[in-house]
Amino acid sequence: MFQKHSSKEKKMRMLKVVFVLIHLLAAAVLANPLSKNDFPPHFLFGASSSAYQVEDAANEDGRKPSIWDTFVHAAGNGAVSLCIYNLISAISKIHRGDKDIGCDQYHKYKEDVKLMVKMGLDAYRFSISWSRLVPDGKGPINPKGLQYYNNLINELISQGIQPHITLHHLDLPQALEDEYGGWLRRRVVKDFTAYADVCFREFGDRVKYWTTVNEGNLFAFGGYESGLLPPQRCSPSSIPNCSRGNSSTEPYLVAHHILLAHASAARLYRKKYQDKQHGFIGLNLLTFGFVPLTKTSDDINATQRAQDFYTGWFLNPLIFGEYPGIMKKNAGSRLPVFTKRESNLVKGSMDFLGINFYYTFLVKNNPDSLRSEDRSFTADMAAELEYLTGNGSSTYEHPITPWILKEILASLKKDYGNFPVYIHENGQQTQRNSSLDDRPRVKYLCKYIGSLLDILRDGVNLRGYFVWSFLDMFEVLNGYESSYGLYFIDLKDPALRRQSKLSSVWYSNFLNNGNIPKVTIMDIEKNASVLSNTVTA
Ligand code: IFM
């Protein structure tokens, strides 16, 4: 009896040891201890927003509408359209509210800067609303708009947070759209440069990082080929929700004007301000993971074409002074041509590149599209894109593919040289609701931020990372249905209080590594309740 009991005990002890060993192993494999201390001291961590999405006060203190206001209001309250015919529709269900509310940063900027300080952000990326600062797009400056941005910048600087400013984030003043068709006309280059001049002159003594245009490539595509972004233009013949536009020519024309406007503003900055202000000027692009659907050379070539069409479209001119050969061949005379002078102006006009990364697509060769009449930008690309969905619990969640981000940065370095890059946007989308337990976002951030160390080890000239987004805000593709925020805002709460989500606690722990123990995915999964206790409403 005694003997039997003892061998049972031994067995149990053995089992316990194995159990503990397996858990230790799992912890070693899964644990991703991460803190800001692991990064070079000058590497910046921040969070992002954009004017229309975060400011509110759309009709206050002299601000006039932008094309984004018009776009949102035209959709009607809660309009929903399911679109199936292009890149954006492949990834999104469009839901646009028509309320200009969300965060009210216009009035709450001090409160927000306090939160940024508490969180430990090095930098805050936001955009200036052109039509708040210069309501008609050109001409007189709005003193109240000027005051607001001065206040915000001063508040950030006084708290040790670097302002990183974008000049155009989908929001051309409606006045310029009405007067001459906005980005479709070359006149926009002059007006954009004059607006940039105001910003450099008024804020440049304190602002060191200027991005001319956010997601220039997506704006040209989404606003003028698919019509799913402001100013909602596309060929009525091919796309049902468009009453005006031309998807064959307009995306190319708009991209051309964006490049010229960027280059003209950069030239002005370099000539007139850079020596005194010691800042930097760059452009931002939405980057995509493109993966061939099969290993056939057809799909592999189509993948390269997709890269040339979406990224090379801007980077080739910026680095080499001309559009990619395949774009010239497939778009022919619909692709504008740079004069020698323009080519020299655009080439080398970027001190840094800002990239945003969320989406990966499987790419399939589609040569038939080249035979279609009335060829659009997508038809010229001759490739079909299938969105790689996430396997998270909500349909909104993006797949977590940090190795794709690593590949994108490696190929930018290989194809265009090792210029400074900032990741201006990256973050996880979830359904917008009151749950503060956003573990999918924590996991996403932990994985992507962890992968940055690898990217830096590869010698990529990466200078910083900004989470999209600081607050839950009005989302361009899904309105109030989904969000990316580190803080939840209940739209029914008249005070629009910022409520810490788990992700804000995680990011804050990561950033304040000196004071708070390192946090791992394991910790998050095991101790969500512990972290939740620190979440304050
Ligand atoms: O909300 C947008 C932002 O305005 C531009 N980049 C993508 C974000 C998420 O969709």
XYZ file of C-alpha atoms and ligand atoms in Angstrom:
547
model
C 0.000 0.000 0.000
C 2.701 2.424 1.106
C 4.790 1.476 -1.930
C 1.852 1.994 -4.327
C 1.040 5.435 -2.867
C 4.604 6.575 -3.183
C 4.878 5.677 -6.885
C 1.597 7.521 -7.523
C 3.042 10.513 -5.729
C 6.180 10.261 -7.825
C 4.082 10.146 -10.980
C 2.122 13.211 -9.873
C 5.328 15.037 -9.064
C 6.710 14.137 -12.507
C 3.534 15.339 -14.165
C 3.722 18.595 -12.248
C 7.328 19.102 -13.349
C 6.393 18.449 -17.000
C 3.452 20.822 -16.687
C 5.643 23.566 -15.267
C 8.323 22.951 -17.914
C 5.777 23.192 -20.733
C 4.496 26.458 -19.324
C 7.980 27.827 -18.931
C 8.714 26.865 -22.514
C 5.493 28.398 -23.764
C 6.282 31.536 -21.809
C 9.773 31.661 -23.317
C 8.429 31.195 -26.838
C 5.478 33.525 -26.576
C 6.852 36.153 -24.286
C 7.786 39.327 -26.067
C 9.327 41.507 -23.422
C 9.434 44.943 -24.855
C 10.197 48.389 -23.644
C 11.285 51.675 -25.144
C 14.707 51.159 -23.575
C 15.355 48.465 -26.178
C 15.336 51.155 -28.907
C 17.993 53.682 -29.855
C 17.592 56.827 -27.722
C 16.572 59.067 -30.640
C 13.921 56.726 -31.991
C 10.562 58.518 -31.659
C 7.318 57.029 -30.438
C 4.123 58.928 -30.952
C 0.462 58.796 -31.848
C -1.442 60.261 -34.801
C -4.625 62.049 -35.714
C -5.946 64.340 -38.438
C -7.798 67.636 -38.241
C -11.224 66.664 -39.539
C -11.244 63.447 -37.565
C -10.323 64.936 -34.224
C -11.015 68.665 -34.017
C -14.799 69.035 -34.436
C -15.833 72.736 -34.233
C -16.405 72.507 -37.975
C -18.363 75.725 -38.189
C -16.753 77.591 -35.372
C -14.468 80.612 -35.250
C -14.382 81.252 -38.977
C -13.538 77.762 -40.255
C -15.065 77.049 -43.653
C -15.804 73.603 -45.143
C -13.291 71.354 -46.818
C -13.990 68.673 -49.422
C -14.132 66.191 -46.552
C -17.014 68.080 -44.873
C -18.873 68.074 -48.180
C -18.246 64.376 -48.728
C -19.461 63.401 -45.262
C -22.554 65.586 -45.382
C -23.498 64.489 -48.883
C -23.787 60.901 -47.664
C -26.601 61.726 -45.286
C -26.819 60.553 -41.730
C -25.736 56.949 -41.367
C -25.630 56.259 -45.092
C -24.291 52.793 -45.768
C -23.076 51.611 -49.108
C -21.501 48.282 -49.828
C -19.114 48.537 -52.710
C -17.435 45.695 -54.476
C -15.488 47.020 -57.329
C -12.118 48.256 -56.250
C -9.310 48.343 -53.810
C -11.043 50.201 -51.033
C -14.317 48.412 -51.415
C -12.408 45.175 -51.034
C -11.515 46.204 -47.542
C -14.305 48.239 -46.229
C -17.941 48.722 -45.646
C -18.528 52.401 -46.027
C -20.432 54.066 -43.265
C -20.449 57.785 -43.023
C -22.248 59.784 -40.389
C -22.899 63.410 -41.038
C -22.107 64.745 -37.632
C -19.024 66.834 -37.190
C -18.442 65.511 -33.715
C -16.136 62.994 -32.241
C -13.363 64.283 -30.033
C -13.645 68.051 -29.816
C -9.875 68.463 -29.633
C -10.431 72.056 -30.716
C -11.631 72.740 -27.183
C -9.974 69.881 -25.327
C -6.411 70.106 -26.609
C -4.999 70.862 -23.169
C -6.647 67.788 -21.700
C -5.338 65.715 -24.613
C -1.792 66.990 -24.246
C -1.958 66.038 -20.550
C -2.907 62.507 -21.560
C -0.027 62.418 -24.054
C 2.387 63.425 -21.315
C 1.014 60.796 -18.963
C 1.309 58.230 -21.702
C 4.933 59.178 -22.361
C 4.640 60.156 -26.049
C 7.698 61.740 -27.654
C 5.661 63.190 -30.504
C 2.124 63.932 -31.646
C 1.281 63.840 -35.346
C -1.687 65.970 -36.353
C -2.793 67.905 -39.389
C -3.709 71.514 -39.917
C -7.137 72.156 -41.343
C -6.312 74.372 -44.325
C -9.832 75.819 -44.323
C -9.573 76.706 -40.616
C -6.320 78.584 -41.127
C -7.080 80.056 -44.561
C -10.857 79.591 -44.891
C -11.088 80.310 -48.624
C -7.980 78.339 -49.435
C -6.127 81.516 -50.351
C -6.201 85.087 -49.145
C -6.724 86.200 -45.568
C -5.621 84.117 -42.604
C -8.248 83.352 -39.973
C -6.841 84.808 -36.713
C -8.789 82.319 -34.578
C -7.455 79.398 -36.598
C -3.944 80.779 -36.234
C -4.478 81.148 -32.500
C -5.725 77.575 -32.161
C -2.719 75.994 -33.855
C -0.336 78.267 -31.956
C -1.993 77.210 -28.708
C -1.807 73.522 -29.561
C 1.824 73.733 -30.681
C 2.827 75.755 -27.616
C 1.067 73.356 -25.297
C 2.850 70.386 -26.881
C 6.262 72.047 -26.825
C 5.880 73.225 -23.246
C 5.203 69.616 -22.257
C 8.179 68.269 -24.208
C 6.147 66.689 -27.030
C 7.329 67.226 -30.619
C 4.648 68.395 -33.051
C 4.750 66.576 -36.418
C 2.451 68.398 -38.792
C 0.688 67.308 -41.965
C -0.576 70.074 -44.242
C -3.199 68.182 -46.228
C -5.105 65.159 -44.954
C -7.998 64.645 -47.421
C -9.237 68.166 -46.735
C -8.708 70.680 -49.510
C -10.773 73.843 -48.859
C -14.115 73.462 -50.612
C -13.707 77.004 -51.970
C -10.817 75.851 -54.178
C -12.749 72.790 -55.310
C -15.663 75.034 -56.299
C -13.569 77.713 -57.909
C -11.402 75.622 -60.199
C -11.714 71.917 -59.434
C -9.045 71.734 -56.723
C -6.338 69.115 -57.236
C -7.421 68.604 -60.845
C -5.967 71.938 -61.835
C -2.401 73.082 -61.793
C -3.383 76.267 -59.994
C -3.552 74.238 -56.813
C 0.255 74.086 -56.757
C 0.465 77.841 -56.250
C -2.292 77.916 -53.621
C -0.837 74.959 -51.727
C 2.598 76.589 -51.689
C 1.151 79.857 -50.386
C -0.688 77.968 -47.615
C 2.489 76.042 -46.746
C 4.311 79.380 -46.596
C 1.842 80.610 -43.969
C 2.429 77.466 -41.899
C 6.229 77.586 -42.137
C 6.257 81.301 -41.323
C 3.815 81.153 -38.410
C 4.730 77.826 -36.799
C 8.127 76.856 -38.183
C 10.077 78.359 -35.280
C 8.664 75.512 -33.163
C 7.758 72.801 -35.681
C 10.564 70.679 -37.135
C 8.653 68.015 -39.047
C 6.420 68.887 -41.972
C 4.547 66.391 -44.105
C 3.012 68.013 -47.148
C 0.311 65.480 -48.083
C -1.012 62.424 -46.248
C -1.428 59.256 -48.335
C -0.973 61.097 -51.640
C -1.399 57.814 -53.512
C -4.630 56.800 -51.784
C -6.078 60.281 -52.100
C -5.490 60.285 -55.872
C -6.877 56.766 -56.206
C -9.736 56.890 -53.684
C -10.851 60.422 -54.508
C -10.650 60.175 -58.310
C -10.749 56.541 -59.437
C -13.072 54.793 -56.980
C -14.933 57.812 -55.611
C -14.853 56.422 -52.107
C -12.913 59.315 -50.648
C -13.411 63.051 -51.010
C -14.040 64.661 -53.469
C -15.802 61.485 -54.636
C -15.035 61.556 -58.323
C -14.902 58.605 -60.705
C -16.210 57.552 -64.131
C -20.009 57.386 -63.941
C -19.967 54.741 -66.672
C -18.002 52.240 -64.636
C -18.857 53.068 -61.060
C -22.450 53.521 -59.927
C -21.954 55.996 -57.054
C -20.278 58.615 -59.210
C -22.041 61.313 -61.112
C -18.907 63.060 -62.288
C -15.262 62.332 -62.877
C -12.972 60.306 -65.095
C -11.162 57.308 -63.610
C -8.947 57.027 -66.720
C -7.260 60.378 -66.405
C -8.008 62.128 -63.133
C -6.038 59.946 -60.689
C -2.894 60.513 -62.771
C -3.493 64.235 -63.046
C -4.136 64.651 -59.340
C -1.053 62.638 -58.349
C 0.995 64.786 -60.720
C -0.257 67.973 -59.078
C 0.347 66.557 -55.598
C 3.943 65.791 -56.539
C 4.433 69.276 -57.967
C 2.756 70.913 -54.955
C 4.898 68.902 -52.561
C 8.059 69.751 -54.477
C 7.165 73.428 -54.703
C 6.490 73.638 -50.937
C 9.736 71.748 -50.241
C 11.696 74.134 -52.450
C 10.185 77.105 -50.634
C 10.962 75.572 -47.240
C 14.525 74.815 -48.186
C 15.168 78.247 -49.698
C 13.452 80.430 -47.173
C 13.183 78.567 -43.866
C 15.287 75.452 -43.454
C 18.552 77.220 -42.556
C 16.875 79.196 -39.795
C 14.337 76.669 -38.607
C 16.384 73.467 -38.946
C 13.374 71.336 -39.815
C 12.592 68.592 -42.325
C 9.990 68.175 -45.026
C 8.537 64.943 -46.371
C 5.542 63.297 -47.983
C 3.370 60.434 -46.747
C 2.199 57.358 -48.680
C -0.084 54.491 -47.811
C 2.002 51.347 -48.285
C 0.539 47.918 -48.924
C 1.790 44.405 -48.560
C 1.521 42.823 -52.016
C 1.965 39.058 -52.140
C 1.645 37.015 -55.365
C -1.385 34.734 -55.281
C 0.631 31.905 -56.840
C 4.299 31.328 -57.539
C 3.778 31.755 -61.288
C 5.853 34.401 -63.009
C 2.590 36.043 -64.145
C 1.464 36.681 -60.575
C 4.974 37.630 -59.482
C 5.179 40.236 -62.270
C 1.683 41.461 -61.423
C 2.855 41.959 -57.832
C 5.740 44.114 -59.007
C 3.271 46.083 -61.155
C 1.020 46.671 -58.141
C 4.044 48.003 -56.253
C 5.000 50.266 -59.151
C 1.463 51.572 -59.508
C 0.829 52.269 -55.821
C 4.261 53.202 -54.463
C 6.523 53.733 -57.479
C 3.896 56.162 -58.767
C 5.212 58.663 -56.188
C 8.604 57.332 -55.187
C 10.064 57.006 -58.679
C 9.505 60.711 -59.409
C 10.674 61.702 -55.923
C 13.874 59.680 -56.144
C 14.596 59.372 -59.882
C 12.572 62.234 -61.360
C 10.225 60.132 -63.531
C 7.296 57.716 -63.373
C 7.933 53.945 -63.470
C 8.390 52.547 -66.985
C 5.387 50.224 -66.665
C 3.082 53.139 -65.813
C 4.303 55.077 -68.840
C 3.728 52.025 -71.017
C 0.264 51.074 -69.735
C -1.238 54.523 -69.152
C 0.396 56.065 -72.235
C -0.582 59.658 -72.918
C -2.972 59.696 -69.945
C 0.053 59.860 -67.643
C 1.288 63.470 -67.436
C 4.892 64.127 -68.363
C 7.354 66.073 -66.205
C 9.306 68.763 -67.996
C 13.037 68.675 -67.325
C 12.638 71.521 -64.851
C 9.756 69.821 -63.021
C 11.580 66.541 -62.906
C 14.535 68.259 -61.239
C 12.200 70.008 -58.834
C 10.484 66.794 -57.751
C 13.600 64.633 -57.644
C 15.226 64.792 -54.227
C 12.467 66.987 -52.754
C 11.948 64.789 -49.703
C 13.956 64.843 -46.459
C 11.994 61.854 -45.181
C 9.179 59.552 -46.205
C 6.187 58.920 -43.976
C 4.490 55.595 -44.494
C 1.191 54.236 -43.231
C 0.696 50.502 -43.099
C -2.432 48.404 -42.486
C -3.326 46.253 -45.493
C -1.982 43.250 -47.379
C -3.320 42.000 -50.710
C -2.882 38.821 -52.688
C -2.122 39.765 -56.273
C -3.342 37.951 -59.360
C -2.329 38.775 -62.902
C -5.217 40.262 -64.907
C -4.041 40.940 -68.478
C -7.640 41.153 -69.788
C -8.162 44.505 -68.114
C -5.691 46.023 -70.587
C -8.154 45.263 -73.355
C -11.015 47.187 -71.770
C -12.128 50.454 -73.320
C -12.075 53.495 -71.092
C -9.225 52.105 -69.007
C -9.032 53.137 -65.379
C -5.941 53.264 -63.157
C -6.816 49.764 -61.872
C -7.254 48.439 -65.408
C -3.870 49.890 -66.347
C -2.314 48.004 -63.460
C -3.613 44.708 -64.917
C -3.715 43.040 -61.538
C -6.506 41.895 -59.266
C -6.137 42.492 -55.555
C -7.671 40.296 -52.904
C -7.618 41.672 -49.366
C -5.960 39.412 -46.836
C -8.423 39.343 -43.964
C -7.556 39.025 -40.317
C -8.542 36.046 -38.257
C -9.471 38.093 -35.250
C -12.832 38.019 -33.558
C -14.209 41.052 -35.402
C -14.492 41.582 -39.148
C -12.785 44.927 -38.696
C -9.525 43.522 -37.377
C -6.496 43.674 -39.651
C -4.286 40.592 -39.859
C -1.109 40.863 -37.836
C 1.724 40.558 -40.360
C 4.807 42.372 -39.084
C 7.025 40.436 -41.508
C 5.205 42.199 -44.355
C 6.036 45.593 -42.868
C 9.636 44.424 -42.597
C 9.609 43.392 -46.279
C 8.112 46.716 -47.348
C 10.851 48.631 -45.568
C 13.558 46.322 -46.920
C 12.309 46.771 -50.482
C 12.055 50.572 -50.111
C 15.684 50.553 -48.994
C 16.730 48.285 -51.851
C 14.775 50.081 -54.596
C 15.074 53.703 -53.536
C 17.973 54.055 -51.104
C 18.185 54.318 -47.371
C 16.439 57.649 -46.769
C 14.883 58.427 -43.366
C 11.462 56.850 -42.859
C 8.786 57.398 -40.216
C 5.928 54.991 -39.739
C 3.252 57.644 -39.469
C 0.311 55.296 -39.020
C -0.133 51.717 -37.908
C -2.780 50.329 -35.617
C -5.595 47.873 -35.133
C -9.180 48.499 -36.090
C -11.903 47.111 -33.865
C -15.614 47.624 -33.580
C -16.256 50.873 -31.774
C -17.891 50.068 -28.471
C -17.575 50.799 -24.813
C -15.410 47.801 -23.974
C -12.071 49.042 -22.721
C -10.571 45.585 -23.006
C -9.043 45.847 -26.489
C -6.606 42.955 -26.337
C -6.517 42.547 -30.157
C -5.052 46.045 -30.348
C -2.519 45.305 -27.601
C -1.420 42.177 -29.403
C -1.163 44.056 -32.696
C 0.940 46.853 -31.229
C 3.137 44.458 -29.297
C 3.903 42.448 -32.453
C 4.497 45.436 -34.743
C 6.526 47.430 -32.258
C 8.543 44.291 -31.502
C 9.287 43.861 -35.205
C 10.753 47.379 -35.412
C 13.846 46.147 -33.589
C 14.437 43.612 -36.331
C 13.881 46.280 -38.974
C 16.442 48.524 -37.287
C 18.906 45.625 -37.058
C 18.562 45.251 -40.848
C 19.998 48.751 -41.168
C 16.766 50.434 -42.308
C 16.878 54.180 -41.634
C 13.678 54.099 -39.607
C 13.348 57.091 -37.285
C 10.033 56.716 -35.525
C 6.666 55.023 -35.092
C 3.240 56.591 -34.555
C 0.187 54.619 -33.468
C -2.998 55.340 -35.363
C -4.877 56.606 -33.523
C -4.544 58.529 -30.298
C -8.315 58.741 -29.711
C -11.339 56.955 -31.129
C -12.309 59.274 -33.934
C -14.551 59.584 -36.950
C -13.092 56.987 -39.287
C -12.783 57.787 -42.953
C -14.032 54.416 -44.157
C -16.363 53.311 -41.385
C -17.562 56.471 -39.688
C -18.385 55.703 -36.061
C -18.706 51.938 -36.518
C -15.067 51.063 -36.060
C -12.125 52.712 -34.404
C -8.386 52.507 -33.835
C -8.110 54.631 -30.693
C -6.025 54.104 -27.586
C -8.797 55.993 -25.771
C -12.517 55.365 -26.090
C -14.935 58.286 -26.384
C -18.613 57.716 -25.790
C -20.420 59.919 -28.302
C -23.453 60.046 -26.005
C -21.352 61.544 -23.230
C -21.763 65.334 -23.499
C -18.297 65.753 -21.943
C -16.745 63.373 -24.513
C -14.468 62.020 -21.764
C -11.406 60.087 -22.858
C -11.472 56.587 -21.369
C -8.255 54.577 -21.249
C -8.371 51.316 -23.114
C -6.081 48.423 -22.248
C -3.958 49.396 -25.264
C -3.279 52.845 -23.813
C -2.117 51.200 -20.596
C 0.090 48.824 -22.559
C 1.593 51.595 -24.704
C 2.128 53.721 -21.654
C 3.890 50.856 -19.839
C 6.051 50.315 -22.888
C 6.943 53.994 -23.129
C 7.594 54.474 -19.419
C 9.944 51.536 -19.206
C 12.100 53.254 -16.611
C 9.356 53.138 -14.030
C 7.047 50.298 -14.909
C 8.034 46.637 -15.360
C 8.292 45.295 -18.894
C 5.012 44.016 -20.274
C 4.720 40.899 -22.411
C 1.933 39.419 -24.485
C 1.814 36.658 -21.901
C 1.301 39.229 -19.158
C -1.481 40.796 -21.144
C -3.178 37.478 -21.796
C -2.804 36.219 -18.252
C -3.220 39.433 -16.362
C -5.696 41.438 -18.349
C -7.622 41.922 -15.148
C -4.548 43.330 -13.406
C -4.031 45.843 -16.181
C -7.737 46.563 -16.400
C -7.624 47.645 -12.790
C -5.329 50.456 -13.761
C -7.652 51.641 -16.519
C -9.279 54.822 -15.420
C -12.409 56.362 -16.788
O -8.420 57.073 -40.485
C -7.550 56.855 -41.545
C -6.655 58.053 -41.761
O -7.384 59.228 -41.963
C -5.778 57.832 -42.964
N -5.090 56.573 -42.865
C -5.876 55.400 -42.575
C -6.679 55.638 -41.316
C -7.457 54.378 -40.929
O -8.356 54.028 -41.936
